[in-house]
Tab-separated table of C-alpha atoms and ligand atoms in Angstrom:
chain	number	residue	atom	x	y	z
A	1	UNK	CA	111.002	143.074	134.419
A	2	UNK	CA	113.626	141.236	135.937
A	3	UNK	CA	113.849	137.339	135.800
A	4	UNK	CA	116.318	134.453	135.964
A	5	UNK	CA	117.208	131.973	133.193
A	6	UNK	CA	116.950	129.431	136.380
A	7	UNK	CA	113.344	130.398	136.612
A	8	UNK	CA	112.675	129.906	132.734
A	9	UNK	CA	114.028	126.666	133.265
A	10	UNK	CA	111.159	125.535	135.828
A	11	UNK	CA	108.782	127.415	134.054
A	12	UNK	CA	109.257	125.417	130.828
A	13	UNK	CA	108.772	122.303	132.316
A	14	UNK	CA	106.124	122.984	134.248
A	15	UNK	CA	103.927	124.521	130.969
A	16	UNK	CA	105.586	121.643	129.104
A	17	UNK	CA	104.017	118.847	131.447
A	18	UNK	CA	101.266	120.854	132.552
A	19	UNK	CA	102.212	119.802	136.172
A	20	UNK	CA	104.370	120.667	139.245
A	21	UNK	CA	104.822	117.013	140.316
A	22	UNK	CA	105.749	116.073	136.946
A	23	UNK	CA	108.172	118.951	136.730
A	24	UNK	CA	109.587	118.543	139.704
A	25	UNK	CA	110.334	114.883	138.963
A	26	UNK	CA	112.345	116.328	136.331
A	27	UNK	CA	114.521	118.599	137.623
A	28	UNK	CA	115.196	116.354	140.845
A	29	UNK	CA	113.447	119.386	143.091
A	30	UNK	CA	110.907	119.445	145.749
A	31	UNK	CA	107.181	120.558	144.540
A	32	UNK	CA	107.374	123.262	146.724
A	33	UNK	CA	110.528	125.115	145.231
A	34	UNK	CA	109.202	124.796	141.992
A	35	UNK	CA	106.066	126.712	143.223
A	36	UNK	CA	107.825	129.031	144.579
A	37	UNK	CA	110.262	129.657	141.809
A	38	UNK	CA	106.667	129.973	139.517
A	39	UNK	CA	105.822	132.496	142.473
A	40	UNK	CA	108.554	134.787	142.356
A	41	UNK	CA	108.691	134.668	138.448
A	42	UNK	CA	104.876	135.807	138.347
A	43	UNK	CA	105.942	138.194	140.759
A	44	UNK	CA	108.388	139.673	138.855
A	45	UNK	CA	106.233	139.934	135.687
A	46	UNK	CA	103.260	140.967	137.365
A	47	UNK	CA	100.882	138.601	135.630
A	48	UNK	CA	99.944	135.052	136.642
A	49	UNK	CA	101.296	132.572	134.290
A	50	UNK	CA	99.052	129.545	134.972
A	51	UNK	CA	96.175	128.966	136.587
A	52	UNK	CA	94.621	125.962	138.233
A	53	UNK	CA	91.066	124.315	137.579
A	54	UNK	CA	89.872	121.425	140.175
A	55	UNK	CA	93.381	119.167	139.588
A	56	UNK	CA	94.025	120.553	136.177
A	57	UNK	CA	97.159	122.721	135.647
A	58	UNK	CA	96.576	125.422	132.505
A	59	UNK	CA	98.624	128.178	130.692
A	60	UNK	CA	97.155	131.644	130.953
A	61	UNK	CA	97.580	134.019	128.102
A	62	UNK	CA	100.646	135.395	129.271
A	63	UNK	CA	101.972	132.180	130.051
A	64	UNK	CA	100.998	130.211	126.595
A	65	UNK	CA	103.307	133.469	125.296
A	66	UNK	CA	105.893	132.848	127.643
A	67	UNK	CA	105.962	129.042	126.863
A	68	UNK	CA	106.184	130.240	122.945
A	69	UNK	CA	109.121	132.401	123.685
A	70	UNK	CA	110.880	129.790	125.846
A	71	UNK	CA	111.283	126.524	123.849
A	72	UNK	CA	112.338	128.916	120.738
A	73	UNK	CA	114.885	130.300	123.234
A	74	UNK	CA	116.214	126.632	124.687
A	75	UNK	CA	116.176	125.315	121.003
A	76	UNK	CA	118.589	128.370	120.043
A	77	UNK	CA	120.696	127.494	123.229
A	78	UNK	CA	120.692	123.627	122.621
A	79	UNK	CA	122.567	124.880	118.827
A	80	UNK	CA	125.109	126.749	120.801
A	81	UNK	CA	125.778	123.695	123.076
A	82	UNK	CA	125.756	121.731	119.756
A	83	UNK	CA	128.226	124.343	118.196
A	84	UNK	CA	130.455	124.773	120.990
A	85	UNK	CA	130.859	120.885	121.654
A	86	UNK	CA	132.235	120.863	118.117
A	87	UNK	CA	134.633	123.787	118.581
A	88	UNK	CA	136.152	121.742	121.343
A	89	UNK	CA	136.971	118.852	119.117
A	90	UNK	CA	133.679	116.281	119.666
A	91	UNK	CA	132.049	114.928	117.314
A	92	UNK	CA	129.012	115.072	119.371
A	93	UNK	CA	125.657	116.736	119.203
A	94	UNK	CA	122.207	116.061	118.476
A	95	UNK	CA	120.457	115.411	115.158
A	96	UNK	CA	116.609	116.380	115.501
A	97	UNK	CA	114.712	114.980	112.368
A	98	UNK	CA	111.251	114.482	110.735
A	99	UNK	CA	110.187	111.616	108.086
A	100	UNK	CA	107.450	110.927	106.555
A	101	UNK	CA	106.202	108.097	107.633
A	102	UNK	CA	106.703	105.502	104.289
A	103	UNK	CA	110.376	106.886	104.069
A	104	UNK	CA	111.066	105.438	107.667
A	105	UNK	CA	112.087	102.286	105.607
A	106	UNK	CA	115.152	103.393	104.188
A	107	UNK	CA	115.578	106.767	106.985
A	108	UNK	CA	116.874	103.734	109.383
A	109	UNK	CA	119.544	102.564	107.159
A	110	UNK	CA	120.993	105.839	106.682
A	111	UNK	CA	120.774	106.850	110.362
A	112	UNK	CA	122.099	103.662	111.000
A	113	UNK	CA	125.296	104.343	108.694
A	114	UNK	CA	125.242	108.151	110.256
A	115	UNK	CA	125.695	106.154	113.515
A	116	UNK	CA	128.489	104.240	112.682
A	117	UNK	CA	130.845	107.122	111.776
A	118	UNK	CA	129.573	109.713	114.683
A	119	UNK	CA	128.730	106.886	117.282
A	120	UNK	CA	128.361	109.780	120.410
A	121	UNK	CA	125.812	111.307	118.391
A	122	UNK	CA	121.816	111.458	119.835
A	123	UNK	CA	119.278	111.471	117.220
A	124	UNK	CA	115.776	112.229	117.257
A	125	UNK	CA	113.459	110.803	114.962
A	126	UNK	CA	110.048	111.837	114.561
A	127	UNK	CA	107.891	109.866	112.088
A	128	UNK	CA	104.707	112.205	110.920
A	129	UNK	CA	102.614	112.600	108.049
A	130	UNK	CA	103.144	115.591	105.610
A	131	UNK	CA	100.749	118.015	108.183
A	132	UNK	CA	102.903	117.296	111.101
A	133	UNK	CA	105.905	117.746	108.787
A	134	UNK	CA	105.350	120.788	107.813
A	135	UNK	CA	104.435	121.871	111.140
A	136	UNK	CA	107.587	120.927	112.311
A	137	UNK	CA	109.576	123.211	109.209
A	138	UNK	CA	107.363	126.100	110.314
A	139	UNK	CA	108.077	125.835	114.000
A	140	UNK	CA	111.823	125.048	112.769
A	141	UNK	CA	111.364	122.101	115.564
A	142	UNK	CA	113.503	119.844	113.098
A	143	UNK	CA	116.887	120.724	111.709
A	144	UNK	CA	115.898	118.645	108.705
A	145	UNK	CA	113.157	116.651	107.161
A	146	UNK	CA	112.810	113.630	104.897
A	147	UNK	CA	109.194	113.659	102.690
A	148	UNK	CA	107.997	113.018	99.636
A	149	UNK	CA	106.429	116.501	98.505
A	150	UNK	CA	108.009	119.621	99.800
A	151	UNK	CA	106.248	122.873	100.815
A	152	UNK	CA	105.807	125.939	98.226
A	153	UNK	CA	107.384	127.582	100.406
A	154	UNK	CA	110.320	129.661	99.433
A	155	UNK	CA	111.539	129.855	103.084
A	156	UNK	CA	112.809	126.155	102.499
A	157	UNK	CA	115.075	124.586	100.399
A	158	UNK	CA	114.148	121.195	98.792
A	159	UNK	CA	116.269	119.050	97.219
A	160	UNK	CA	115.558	115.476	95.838
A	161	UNK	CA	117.757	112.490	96.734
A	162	UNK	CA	115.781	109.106	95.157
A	163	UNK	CA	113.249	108.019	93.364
A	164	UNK	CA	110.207	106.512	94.974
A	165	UNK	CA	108.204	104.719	92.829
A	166	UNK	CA	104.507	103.922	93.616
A	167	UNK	CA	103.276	100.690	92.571
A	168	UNK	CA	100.418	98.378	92.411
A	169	UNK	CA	100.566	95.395	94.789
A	170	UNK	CA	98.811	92.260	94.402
A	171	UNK	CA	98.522	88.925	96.282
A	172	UNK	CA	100.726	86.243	94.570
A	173	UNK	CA	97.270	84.488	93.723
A	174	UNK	CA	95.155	87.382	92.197
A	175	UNK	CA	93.982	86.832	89.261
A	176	UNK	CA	95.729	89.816	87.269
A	177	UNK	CA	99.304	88.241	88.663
A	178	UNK	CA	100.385	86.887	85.509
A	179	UNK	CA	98.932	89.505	82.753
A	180	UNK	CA	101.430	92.180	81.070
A	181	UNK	CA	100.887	95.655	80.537
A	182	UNK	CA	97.034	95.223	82.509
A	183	UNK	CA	95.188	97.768	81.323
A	184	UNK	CA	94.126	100.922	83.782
A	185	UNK	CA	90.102	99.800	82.969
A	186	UNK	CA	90.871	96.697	84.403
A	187	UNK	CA	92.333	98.202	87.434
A	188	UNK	CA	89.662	100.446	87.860
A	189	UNK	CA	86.942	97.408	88.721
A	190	UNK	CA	89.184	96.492	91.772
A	191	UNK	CA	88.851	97.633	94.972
A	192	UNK	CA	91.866	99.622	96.825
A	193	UNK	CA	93.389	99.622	100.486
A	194	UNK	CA	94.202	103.608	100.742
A	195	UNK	CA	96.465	105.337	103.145
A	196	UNK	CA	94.703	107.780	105.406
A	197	UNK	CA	94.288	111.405	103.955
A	198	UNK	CA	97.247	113.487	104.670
A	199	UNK	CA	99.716	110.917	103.103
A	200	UNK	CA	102.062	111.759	100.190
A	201	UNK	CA	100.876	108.454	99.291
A	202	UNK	CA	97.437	108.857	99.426
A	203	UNK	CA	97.436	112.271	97.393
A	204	UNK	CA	100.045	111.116	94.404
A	205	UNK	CA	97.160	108.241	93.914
A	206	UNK	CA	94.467	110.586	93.908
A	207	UNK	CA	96.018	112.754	91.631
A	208	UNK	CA	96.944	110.565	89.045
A	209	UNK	CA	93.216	109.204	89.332
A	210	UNK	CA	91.731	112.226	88.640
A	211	UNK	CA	94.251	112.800	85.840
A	212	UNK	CA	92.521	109.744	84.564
A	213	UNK	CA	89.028	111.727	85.077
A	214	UNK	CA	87.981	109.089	87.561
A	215	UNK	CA	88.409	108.811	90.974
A	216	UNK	CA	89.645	106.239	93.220
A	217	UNK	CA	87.376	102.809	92.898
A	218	UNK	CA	85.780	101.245	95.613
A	219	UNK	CA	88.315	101.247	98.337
A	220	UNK	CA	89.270	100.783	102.171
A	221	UNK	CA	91.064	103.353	104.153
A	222	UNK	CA	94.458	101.700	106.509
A	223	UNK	CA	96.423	104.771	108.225
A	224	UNK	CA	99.588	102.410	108.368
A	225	UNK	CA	101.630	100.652	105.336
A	226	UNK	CA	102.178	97.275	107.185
A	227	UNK	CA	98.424	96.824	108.173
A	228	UNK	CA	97.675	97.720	103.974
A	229	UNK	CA	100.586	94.862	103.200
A	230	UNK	CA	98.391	92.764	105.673
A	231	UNK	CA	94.987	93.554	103.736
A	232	UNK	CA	96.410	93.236	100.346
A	233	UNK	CA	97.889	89.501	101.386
A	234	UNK	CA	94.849	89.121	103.086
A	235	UNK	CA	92.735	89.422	100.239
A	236	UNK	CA	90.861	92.811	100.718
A	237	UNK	CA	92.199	94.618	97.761
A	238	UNK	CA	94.980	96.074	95.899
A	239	UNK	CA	97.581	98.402	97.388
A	240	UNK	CA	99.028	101.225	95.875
A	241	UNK	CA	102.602	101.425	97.769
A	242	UNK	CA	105.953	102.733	97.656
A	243	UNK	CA	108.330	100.506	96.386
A	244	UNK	CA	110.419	100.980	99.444
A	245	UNK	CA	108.313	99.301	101.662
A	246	UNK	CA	107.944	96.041	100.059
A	247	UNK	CA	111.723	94.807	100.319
A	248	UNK	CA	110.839	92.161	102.683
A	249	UNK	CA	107.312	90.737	101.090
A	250	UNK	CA	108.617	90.602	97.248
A	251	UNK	CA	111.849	88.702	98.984
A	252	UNK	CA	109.453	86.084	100.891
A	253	UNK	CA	106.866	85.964	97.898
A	254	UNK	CA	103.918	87.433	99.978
A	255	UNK	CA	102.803	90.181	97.870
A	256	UNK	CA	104.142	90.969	94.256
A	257	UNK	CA	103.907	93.938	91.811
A	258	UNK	CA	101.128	94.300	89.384
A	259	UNK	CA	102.699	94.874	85.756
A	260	UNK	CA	100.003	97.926	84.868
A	261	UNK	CA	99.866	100.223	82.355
A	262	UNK	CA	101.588	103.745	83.425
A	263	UNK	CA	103.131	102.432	86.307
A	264	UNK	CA	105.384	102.796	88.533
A	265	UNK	CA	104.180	106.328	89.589
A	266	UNK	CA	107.352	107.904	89.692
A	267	UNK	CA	108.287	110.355	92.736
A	268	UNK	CA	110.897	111.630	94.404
A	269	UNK	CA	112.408	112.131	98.305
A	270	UNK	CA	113.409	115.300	99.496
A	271	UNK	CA	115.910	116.163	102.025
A	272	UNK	CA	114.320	119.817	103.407
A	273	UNK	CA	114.826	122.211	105.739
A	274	UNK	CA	114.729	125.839	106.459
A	275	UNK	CA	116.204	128.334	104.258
A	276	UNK	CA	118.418	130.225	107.013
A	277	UNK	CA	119.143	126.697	109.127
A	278	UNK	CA	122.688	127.341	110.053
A	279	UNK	CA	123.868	123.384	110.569
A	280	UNK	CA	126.446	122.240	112.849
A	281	UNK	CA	129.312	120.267	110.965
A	282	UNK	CA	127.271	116.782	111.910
A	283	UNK	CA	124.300	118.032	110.557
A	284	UNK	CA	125.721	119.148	107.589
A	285	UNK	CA	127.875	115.352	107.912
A	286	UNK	CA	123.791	114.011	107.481
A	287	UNK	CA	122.699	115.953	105.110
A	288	UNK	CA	125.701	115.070	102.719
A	289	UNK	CA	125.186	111.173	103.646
A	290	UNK	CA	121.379	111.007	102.599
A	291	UNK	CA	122.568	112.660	99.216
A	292	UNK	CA	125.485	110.495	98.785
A	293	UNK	CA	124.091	107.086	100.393
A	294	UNK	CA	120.992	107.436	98.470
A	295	UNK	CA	122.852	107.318	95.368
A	296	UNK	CA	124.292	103.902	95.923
A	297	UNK	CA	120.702	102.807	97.043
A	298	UNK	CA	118.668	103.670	93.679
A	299	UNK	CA	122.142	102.076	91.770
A	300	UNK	CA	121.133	98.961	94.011
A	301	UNK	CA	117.348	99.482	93.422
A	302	UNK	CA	116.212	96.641	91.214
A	303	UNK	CA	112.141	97.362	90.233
A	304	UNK	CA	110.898	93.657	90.517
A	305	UNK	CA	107.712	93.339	88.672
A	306	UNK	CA	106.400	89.772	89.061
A	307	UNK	CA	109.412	88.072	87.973
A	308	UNK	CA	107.583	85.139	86.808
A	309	UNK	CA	106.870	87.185	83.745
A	310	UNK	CA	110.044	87.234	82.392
B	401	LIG	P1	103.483	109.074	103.257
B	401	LIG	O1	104.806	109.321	102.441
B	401	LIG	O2	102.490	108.505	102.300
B	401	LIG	O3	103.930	108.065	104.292
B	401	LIG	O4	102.987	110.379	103.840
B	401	LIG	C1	105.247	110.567	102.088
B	401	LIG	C2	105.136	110.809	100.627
B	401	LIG	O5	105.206	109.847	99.866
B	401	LIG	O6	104.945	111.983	100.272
């Protein structure tokens, strides 16, 4: 079996758009000579690697394989580029990572900094929930990723960089704003805006409700922790949040933090990625500035419970 790395090239794009237009848009080529590069490959393999139904361009067996094989073997040879760019003295390459979607708040600030030093760097940034994450670790898609509750896995290392405290957020007129030390009863008659299921969020609530034999009261279910800060200053509920996405509404008095009884719920974010990940010097230039940035951030962290009590 005899093929050329010029006709993996074709072939990836086409499986990857599902389309010879498309792909042919992207490699600046006439449709034709990318279906007749497709041609000679399935020639040369002796199976057909897509097939077409009515308009519709799909992957055959052998070709959903092929595809498979492929990407892993363009991700390997995007790391050599990566490597060899550094060997000849650039600080250049690409950063590919995953966050969780809540720890986008802070990711931005330290890509930002990341910038700063290694300006011709290109960065990806995916922003999933913990599902997609872990997808991502398994498929070794990422070269790192930034969530709240690592995988079991012992095919990953984990390590934790901040704390990342859940709290109770309140409109700055609800009734319970000026109380200390509420009690958790209390809490329980009031109705919650949850994150969608899937969220590190989402599950550290449920779990300390159940440790509380109860489970979560009456409630409404927001996939997105600006629309929940919209509900919650709207009036629909409380919100059980990470502290570091409230910077902005406990600065311009729009929401504030409930002073309740075991709380904050106290968590941590994790800077993971695969066990056998061999990093370029700028990746391994990231990784040290989310563990070393983030230590100035929790020194600057200041947990703001409504202030007006004192
Ligand atoms: P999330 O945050 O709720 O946005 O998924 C991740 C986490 O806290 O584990």
């Amino acid at each position: 079996m005899h093929f050329t790395f010029r006709q993996l090239h074709i072939f990836e794009s086409v499986a990857r758009n599902l389309s010879y237009t498309r792909a042919a848009e992207e490699l600046f080529l006439s449709q034709p000579a990318v279906s007749m590069q497709i041609k000679q490959l399935e020639d040369h393999i002796g199976l057909e690697l897509f097939e077409q139904i009515g308009k519709k361009v799909f992957l055959t067996e052998a070709g959903k394989e092929l595809y498979h094989y492929s990407q892993k073997m363009f991700r390997e040879l995007n790391e050599a580029k990566d490597i060899l760019w550094e060997i000849k003295g650039g600080n250049q390459g690409t950063l590919t990572i995953a966050v969780a979607t809540t720890a986008t708040y802070f990711a931005l600030h330290l890509l930002g900094c990341f910038r700063e030093r290694f300006p011709r760097v290109n960065i990806s940034l995916d922003v999933a929930n913990r599902e997609s994450l872990l997808k991502r670790l398994d498929e070794n898609t990422v070269d790192m990723v930034i969530m709240g509750k690592p995988p079991d896995s012992e095919e990953v290392i984990a390590e934790p960089f901040m704390e990342n405290p859940l709290v109770v957020v309140a409109p700055t007129h609800h009734p319970l704003a000026k109380r200390k030390k509420i009690p958790l009863e209390l809490l329980l008659k009031e109705t919650f805006i949850l994150r969608e299921r899937g969220s590190g969020t989402r599950s550290a609530m449920e779990l300390f409700f159940s440790k509380l034999n109860t489970t979560i009261p009456s409630s409404i279910e927001i996939s997105n922790n600006e629309a929940i800060k919209q509900a919650v200053q709207a009036g629909f509920g409380l919100g059980i949040v990470s502290q570091h996405t409230l910077e902005k509404e406990l600065t311009l008095k729009r929401l504030l933090i409930l002073d309740v009884d075991s709380f904050p719920i106290m968590r941590y974010w994790y800077i993971v990625h695969r066990e056998n990940k061999r990093f370029t010097a700028l990746q391994q230039a990231f990784k040290d500035l989310v563990i070393q940035e983030s230590k100035e951030l929790i020194n600057g962290t200041t947990f703001q419970i409504n202030p007006e009590l004192g």
